[in-house]
Coordinates of C-alpha atoms and ligand atoms in Angstrom, one line a residue:
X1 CA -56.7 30.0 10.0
X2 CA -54.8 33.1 8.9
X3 CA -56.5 33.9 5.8
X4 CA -59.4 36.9 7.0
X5 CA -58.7 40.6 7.5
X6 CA -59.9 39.7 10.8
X7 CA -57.6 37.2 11.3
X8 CA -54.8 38.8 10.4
X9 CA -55.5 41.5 12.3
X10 CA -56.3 39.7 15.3
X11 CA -52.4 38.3 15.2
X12 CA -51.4 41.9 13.8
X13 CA -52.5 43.4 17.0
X14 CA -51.8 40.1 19.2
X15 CA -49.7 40.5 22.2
X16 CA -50.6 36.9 23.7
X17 CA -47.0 35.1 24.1
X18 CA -48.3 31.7 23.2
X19 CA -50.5 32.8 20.8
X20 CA -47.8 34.3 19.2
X21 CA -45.5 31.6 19.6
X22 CA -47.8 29.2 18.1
X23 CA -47.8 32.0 14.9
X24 CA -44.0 31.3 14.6
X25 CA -44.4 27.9 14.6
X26 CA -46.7 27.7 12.1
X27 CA -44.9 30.0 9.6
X28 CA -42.2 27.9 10.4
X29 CA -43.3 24.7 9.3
X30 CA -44.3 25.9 6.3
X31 CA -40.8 27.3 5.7
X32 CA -39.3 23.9 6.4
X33 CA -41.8 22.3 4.1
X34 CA -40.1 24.2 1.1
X35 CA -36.8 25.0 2.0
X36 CA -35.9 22.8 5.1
X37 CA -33.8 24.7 7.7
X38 CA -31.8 26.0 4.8
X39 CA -30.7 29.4 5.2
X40 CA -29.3 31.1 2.1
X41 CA -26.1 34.1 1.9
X42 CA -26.3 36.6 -0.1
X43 CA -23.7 39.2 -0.5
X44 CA -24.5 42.8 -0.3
X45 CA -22.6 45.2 -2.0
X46 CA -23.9 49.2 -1.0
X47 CA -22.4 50.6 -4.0
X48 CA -23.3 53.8 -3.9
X49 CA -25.3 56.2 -1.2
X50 CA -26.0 59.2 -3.6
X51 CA -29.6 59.5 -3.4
X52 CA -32.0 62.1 -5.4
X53 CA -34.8 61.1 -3.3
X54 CA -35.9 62.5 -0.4
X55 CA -37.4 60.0 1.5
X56 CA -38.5 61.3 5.1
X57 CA -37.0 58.2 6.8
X58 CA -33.8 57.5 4.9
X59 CA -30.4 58.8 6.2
X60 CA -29.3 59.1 2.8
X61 CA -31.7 61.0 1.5
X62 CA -30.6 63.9 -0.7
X63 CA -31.1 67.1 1.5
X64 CA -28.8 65.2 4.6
X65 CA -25.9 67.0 4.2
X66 CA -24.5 65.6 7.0
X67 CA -23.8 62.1 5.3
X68 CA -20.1 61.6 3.5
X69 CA -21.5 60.7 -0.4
X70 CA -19.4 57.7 -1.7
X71 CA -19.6 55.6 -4.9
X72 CA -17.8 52.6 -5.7
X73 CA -15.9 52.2 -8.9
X74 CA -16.8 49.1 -11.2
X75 CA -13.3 48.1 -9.8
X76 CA -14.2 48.0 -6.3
X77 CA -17.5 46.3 -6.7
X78 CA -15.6 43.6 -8.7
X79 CA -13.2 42.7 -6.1
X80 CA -16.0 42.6 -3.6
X81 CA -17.0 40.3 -5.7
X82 CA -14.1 38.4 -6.1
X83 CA -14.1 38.6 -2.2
X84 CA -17.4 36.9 -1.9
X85 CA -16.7 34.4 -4.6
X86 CA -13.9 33.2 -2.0
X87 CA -16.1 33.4 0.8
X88 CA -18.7 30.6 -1.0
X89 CA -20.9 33.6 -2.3
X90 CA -23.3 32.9 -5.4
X91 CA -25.4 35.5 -5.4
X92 CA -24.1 39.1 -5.6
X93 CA -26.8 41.8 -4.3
X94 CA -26.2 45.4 -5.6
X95 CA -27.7 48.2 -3.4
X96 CA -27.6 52.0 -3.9
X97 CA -29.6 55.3 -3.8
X98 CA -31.3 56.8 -6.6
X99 CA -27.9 57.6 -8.3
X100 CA -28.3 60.4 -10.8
X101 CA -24.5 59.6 -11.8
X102 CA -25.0 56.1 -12.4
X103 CA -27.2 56.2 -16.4
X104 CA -28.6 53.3 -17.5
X105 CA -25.0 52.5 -19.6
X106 CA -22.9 52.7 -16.3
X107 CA -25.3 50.6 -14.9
X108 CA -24.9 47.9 -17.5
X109 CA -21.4 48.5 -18.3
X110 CA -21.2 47.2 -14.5
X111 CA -23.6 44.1 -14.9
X112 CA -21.4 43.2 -17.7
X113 CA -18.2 43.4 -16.1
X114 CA -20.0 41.3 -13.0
X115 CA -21.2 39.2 -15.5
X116 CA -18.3 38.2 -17.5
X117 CA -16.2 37.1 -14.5
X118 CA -18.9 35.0 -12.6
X119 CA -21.4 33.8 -15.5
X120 CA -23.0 31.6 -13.3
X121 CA -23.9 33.8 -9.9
X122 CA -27.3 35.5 -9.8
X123 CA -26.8 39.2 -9.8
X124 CA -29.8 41.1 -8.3
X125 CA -30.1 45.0 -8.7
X126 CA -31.8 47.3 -5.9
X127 CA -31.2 50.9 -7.1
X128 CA -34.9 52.0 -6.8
X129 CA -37.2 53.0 -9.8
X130 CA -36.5 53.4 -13.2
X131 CA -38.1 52.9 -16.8
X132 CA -39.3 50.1 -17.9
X133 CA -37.0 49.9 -20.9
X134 CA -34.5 50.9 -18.4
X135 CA -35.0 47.4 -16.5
X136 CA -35.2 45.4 -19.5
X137 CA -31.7 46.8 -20.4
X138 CA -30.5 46.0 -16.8
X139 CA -32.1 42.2 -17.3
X140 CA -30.8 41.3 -20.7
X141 CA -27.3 42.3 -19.5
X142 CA -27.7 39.6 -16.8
X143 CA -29.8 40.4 -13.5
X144 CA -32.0 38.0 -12.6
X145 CA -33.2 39.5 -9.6
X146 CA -34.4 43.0 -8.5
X147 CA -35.5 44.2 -4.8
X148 CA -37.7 46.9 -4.5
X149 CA -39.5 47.3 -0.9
X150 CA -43.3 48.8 -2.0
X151 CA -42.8 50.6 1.6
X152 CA -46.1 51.0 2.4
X153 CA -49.4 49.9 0.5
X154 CA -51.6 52.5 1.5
X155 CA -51.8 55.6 -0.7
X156 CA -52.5 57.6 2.1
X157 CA -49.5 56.3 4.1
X158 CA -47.2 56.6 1.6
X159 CA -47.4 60.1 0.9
X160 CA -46.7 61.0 4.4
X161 CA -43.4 59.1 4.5
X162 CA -42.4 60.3 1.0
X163 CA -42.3 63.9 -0.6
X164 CA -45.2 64.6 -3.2
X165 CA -42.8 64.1 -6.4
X166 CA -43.0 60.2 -5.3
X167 CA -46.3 57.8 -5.7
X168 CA -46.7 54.7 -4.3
X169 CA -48.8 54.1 -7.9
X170 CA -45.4 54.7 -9.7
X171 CA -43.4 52.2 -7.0
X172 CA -46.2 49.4 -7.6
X173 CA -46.2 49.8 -11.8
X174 CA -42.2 49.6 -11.3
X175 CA -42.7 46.1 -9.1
X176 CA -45.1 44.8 -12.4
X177 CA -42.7 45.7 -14.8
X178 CA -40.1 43.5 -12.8
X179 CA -42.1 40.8 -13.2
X180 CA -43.4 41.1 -16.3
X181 CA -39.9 41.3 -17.5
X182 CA -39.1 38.0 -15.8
X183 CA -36.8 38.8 -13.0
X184 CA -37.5 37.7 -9.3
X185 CA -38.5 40.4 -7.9
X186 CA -38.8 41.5 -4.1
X187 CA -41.1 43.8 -2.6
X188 CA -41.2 44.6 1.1
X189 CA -41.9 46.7 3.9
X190 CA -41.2 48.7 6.7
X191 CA -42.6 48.0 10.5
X192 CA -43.5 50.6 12.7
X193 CA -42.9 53.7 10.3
X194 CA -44.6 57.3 11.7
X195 CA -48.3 56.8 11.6
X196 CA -48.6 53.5 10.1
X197 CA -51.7 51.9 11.7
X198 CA -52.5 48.1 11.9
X199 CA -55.1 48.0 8.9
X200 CA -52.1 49.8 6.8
X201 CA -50.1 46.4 7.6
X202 CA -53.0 44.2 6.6
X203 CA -53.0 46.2 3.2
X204 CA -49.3 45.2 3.2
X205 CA -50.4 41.4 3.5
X206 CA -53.1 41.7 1.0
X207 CA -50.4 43.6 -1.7
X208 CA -48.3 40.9 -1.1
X209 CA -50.7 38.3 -1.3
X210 CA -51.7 40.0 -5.0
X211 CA -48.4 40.6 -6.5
X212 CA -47.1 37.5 -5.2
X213 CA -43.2 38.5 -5.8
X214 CA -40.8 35.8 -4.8
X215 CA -39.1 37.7 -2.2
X216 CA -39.9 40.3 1.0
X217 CA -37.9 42.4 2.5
X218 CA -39.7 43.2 6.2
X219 CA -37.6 45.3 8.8
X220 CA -38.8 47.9 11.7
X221 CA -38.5 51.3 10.7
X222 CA -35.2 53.0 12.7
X223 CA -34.9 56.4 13.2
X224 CA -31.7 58.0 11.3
X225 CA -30.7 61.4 13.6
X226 CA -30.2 63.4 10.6
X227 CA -33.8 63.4 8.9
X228 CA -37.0 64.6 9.4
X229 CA -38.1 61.4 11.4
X230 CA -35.0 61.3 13.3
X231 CA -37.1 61.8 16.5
X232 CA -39.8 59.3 16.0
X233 CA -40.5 56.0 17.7
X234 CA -39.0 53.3 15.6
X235 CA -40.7 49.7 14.9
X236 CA -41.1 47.0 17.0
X237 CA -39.0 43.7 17.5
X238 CA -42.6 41.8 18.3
X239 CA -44.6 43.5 15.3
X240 CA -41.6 43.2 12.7
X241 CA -41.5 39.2 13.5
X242 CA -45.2 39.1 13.5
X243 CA -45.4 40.3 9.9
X244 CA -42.3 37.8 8.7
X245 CA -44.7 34.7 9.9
X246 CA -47.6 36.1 9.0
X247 CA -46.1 36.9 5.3
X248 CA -44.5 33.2 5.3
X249 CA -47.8 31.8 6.1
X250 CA -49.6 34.0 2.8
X251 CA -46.6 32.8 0.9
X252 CA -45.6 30.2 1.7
X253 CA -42.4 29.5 -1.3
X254 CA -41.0 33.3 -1.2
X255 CA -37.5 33.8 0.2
X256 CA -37.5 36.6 3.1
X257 CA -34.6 38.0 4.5
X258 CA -33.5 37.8 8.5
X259 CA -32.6 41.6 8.2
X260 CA -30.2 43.8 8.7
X261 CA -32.9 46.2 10.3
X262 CA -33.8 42.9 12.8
X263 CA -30.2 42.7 14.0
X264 CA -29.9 46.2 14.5
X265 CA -32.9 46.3 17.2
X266 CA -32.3 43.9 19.1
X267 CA -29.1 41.3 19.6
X268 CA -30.5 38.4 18.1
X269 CA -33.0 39.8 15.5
X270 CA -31.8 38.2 12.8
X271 CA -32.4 34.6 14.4
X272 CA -35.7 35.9 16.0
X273 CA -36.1 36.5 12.5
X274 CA -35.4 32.9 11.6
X275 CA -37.4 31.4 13.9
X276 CA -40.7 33.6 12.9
X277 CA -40.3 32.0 9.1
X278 CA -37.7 33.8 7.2
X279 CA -34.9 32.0 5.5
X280 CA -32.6 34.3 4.2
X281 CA -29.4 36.4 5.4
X282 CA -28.0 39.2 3.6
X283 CA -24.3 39.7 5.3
X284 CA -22.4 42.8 4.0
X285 CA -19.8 42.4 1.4
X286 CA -19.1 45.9 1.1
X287 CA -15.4 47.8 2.0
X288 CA -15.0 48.3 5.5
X289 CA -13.9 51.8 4.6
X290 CA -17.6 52.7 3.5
X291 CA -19.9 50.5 5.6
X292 CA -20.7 53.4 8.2
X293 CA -21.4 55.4 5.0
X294 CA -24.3 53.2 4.0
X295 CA -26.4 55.4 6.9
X296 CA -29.9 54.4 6.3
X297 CA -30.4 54.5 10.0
X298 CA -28.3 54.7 13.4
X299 CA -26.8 52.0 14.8
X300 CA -26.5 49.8 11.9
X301 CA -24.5 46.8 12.8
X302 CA -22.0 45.5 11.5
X303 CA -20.4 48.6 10.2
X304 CA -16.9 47.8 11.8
X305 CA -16.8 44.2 9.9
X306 CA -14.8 42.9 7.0
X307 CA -16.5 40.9 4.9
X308 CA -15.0 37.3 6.1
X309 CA -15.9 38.4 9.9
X310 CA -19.5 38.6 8.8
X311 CA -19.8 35.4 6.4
X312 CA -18.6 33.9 9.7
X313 CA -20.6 35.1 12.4
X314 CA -23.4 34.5 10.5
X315 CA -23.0 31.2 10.2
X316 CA -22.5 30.6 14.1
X317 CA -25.3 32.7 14.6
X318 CA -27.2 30.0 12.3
X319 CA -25.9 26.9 13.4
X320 CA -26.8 28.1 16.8
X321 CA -30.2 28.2 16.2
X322 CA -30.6 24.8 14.3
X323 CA -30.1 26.0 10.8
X324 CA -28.4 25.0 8.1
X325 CA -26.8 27.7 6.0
X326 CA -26.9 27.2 2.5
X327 CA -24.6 29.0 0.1
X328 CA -26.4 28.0 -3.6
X329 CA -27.4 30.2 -5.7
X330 CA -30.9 29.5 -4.2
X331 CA -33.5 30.7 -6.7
X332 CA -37.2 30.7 -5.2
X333 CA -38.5 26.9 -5.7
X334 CA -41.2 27.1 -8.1
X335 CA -40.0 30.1 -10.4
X336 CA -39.9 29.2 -14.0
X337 CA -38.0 32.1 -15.7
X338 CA -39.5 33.6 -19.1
X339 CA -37.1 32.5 -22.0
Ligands
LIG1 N1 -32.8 53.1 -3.4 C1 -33.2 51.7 -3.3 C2 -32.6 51.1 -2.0 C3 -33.2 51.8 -0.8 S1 -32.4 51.3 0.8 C4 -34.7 51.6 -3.4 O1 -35.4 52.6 -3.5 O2 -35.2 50.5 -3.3 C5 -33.2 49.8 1.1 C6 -34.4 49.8 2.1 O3 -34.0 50.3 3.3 C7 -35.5 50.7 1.7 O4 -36.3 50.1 0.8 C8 -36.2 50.9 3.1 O5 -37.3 50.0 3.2 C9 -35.1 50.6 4.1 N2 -34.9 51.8 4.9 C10 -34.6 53.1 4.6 N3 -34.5 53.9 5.6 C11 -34.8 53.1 6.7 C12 -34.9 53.4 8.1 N4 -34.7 54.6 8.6 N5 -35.2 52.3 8.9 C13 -35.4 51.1 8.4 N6 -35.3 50.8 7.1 C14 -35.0 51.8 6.3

């Protein structure tokens, strides 16, 4: 029923309420046959916004000048740890630019430290492309997860959201090389970026569908003032739900984010997000002091929050809607890792 191109983009282009409605429901159901109405935390830590990329849509890409440049210390991102420990964290998610300051043995030096104080949390690394050998270094010093949004699936697309030093072909042998290694590995992308068209997000479905990762990362492209899309429409609420049930429904085990991107559109995006399949929050664990830093686009919410505030609110938020959040590690059901 939602397996043809055509299909898919029949509910792609869809705008029929109780046909859509009857899309959530479905992805739904198939979330609750594998996870329940389990929603699981993980704690985001945005641990650096140096950036050598220069990504047209990403406030902290390297020519903004305008954006205040901050790195935490191994220090720092330990006691957010130790901050989400308390809060019933077991998963620790580590986000940050392309970091040119930040080798492969600061990297790891970091993991180690992580992973000496909480041996038993997963750690999962999102610091964009690197070598393979570089990502076997990161696993065997104890990740177990890496997120790495493929952005767009279409060659064509991608070079117009991305300067000609970057290739999607690059990003994709990156995501194999995850797996291959043996983490869990999440690809993803964004809704409503400049000139995306509807058979660009079937593409998405289809690279999904064939690299099977066991987690996607789906939020509406926002405009950030300070880059060179900082006057473009951004993605819609609609569309952006549309692909989270539509991606639960072609994978029907993989863990997908409510995200931040959601909430930031619209008041209760991140439920919306819920309800259209997804079954995962990501609430900020970050200092307070350099959440507004973390600029990837305007009005980012919950840049004003200390951590506790935001492990709270997103449980009401959940319970609200009939959820049940779930604070275990929560590794995707069916993933056997490599020895
Ligand atoms: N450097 C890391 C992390 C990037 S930031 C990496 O390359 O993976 C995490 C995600 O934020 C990106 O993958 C992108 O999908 C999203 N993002 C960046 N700018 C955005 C914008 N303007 N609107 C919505 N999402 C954005």
């Amino acid at each position: 029923m939602y397996n043809s191109d055509a299909e898919l983009l029949h509910y792609i282009r869809s705008n029929d309420p109780e046909e859509i409605e009857a899309l959530f429901a479905a992805a739904r159901k198939v979330r609750e046959e594998h996870y329940g109405n389990d929603v699981y935390f993980r704690g985001l830590i945005e641990f650096t916004n140096h950036c050598k990329n220069n990504c047209y849509y990403c406030g902290i890409r390297r020519d903004n000048v305008r954006v205040e440049r901050y790195r935490l210390s191994t220090e720092e991102i330990l006691n957010c740890c130790r901050m989400g420990d308390l809060l019933g964290y077991r998963t620790f998610v580590l986000q940050g630019g392309e970091d040119p300051y930040l080798t492969d043995d600061r990297i790891v030096e970091m993991l180690e430290a992580i992973r000496r104080v909480y041996p038993d949390h997963a750690i999962t690394l999102s610091i964009g492309e690197r070598s393979r050998k570089s990502y076997e270094r990161f696993f065997r010093a104890g990740t177990n997860r890496y997120l790495l949004r493929h952005e767009t699936a279409s060659d064509e697309h991608y070079r117009k959201l991305h300067p000609s030093s970057m290739s999607l072909a690059e990003r994709k042998q990156c995501l194999r090389d995850l797996k291959d290694i043996g983490y869990q590995v999440g690809a993803g992308f964004m809704v409503g970026t400049p000139w995306q068209s509807n058979e660009n997000l079937l593409e998405d479905l289809r690279f999904i569908e064939e690299l099977e990762p066991q987690m996607v990362g789906i939020g509406p492209f926002i405009p950030q003032q300070d880059t060179p899309f900082g006057s473009m429409p951004g993605g819609s609420l609609e569309l952006s739900l549309k692909m989270v049930a539509l991606t639960r429904l072609l994978l029907p085990k993989a863990l997908i984010p409510a995200t931040t991107a959601l909430g930031s559109i619209s008041p209760q995006g991140r439920e919306r997000g819920l309800m259209a399949g997804a079954n995962v929050v990501m609430p900020n664990l970050s200092p307070k002091a350099v959440r507004k830093l973390y600029a990837l686009y305007d009005n980012k919410i919950c840049t004003g929050d200390e951590a506790a505030e935001c492990r709270l609110c997103m449980e009401g938020r959940i319970r609200n809607y009939g959820f049940m959040p779930n604070m275990a590690r929560g590794d995707a059901v069916g993933f056997s890792p490599v020895a």
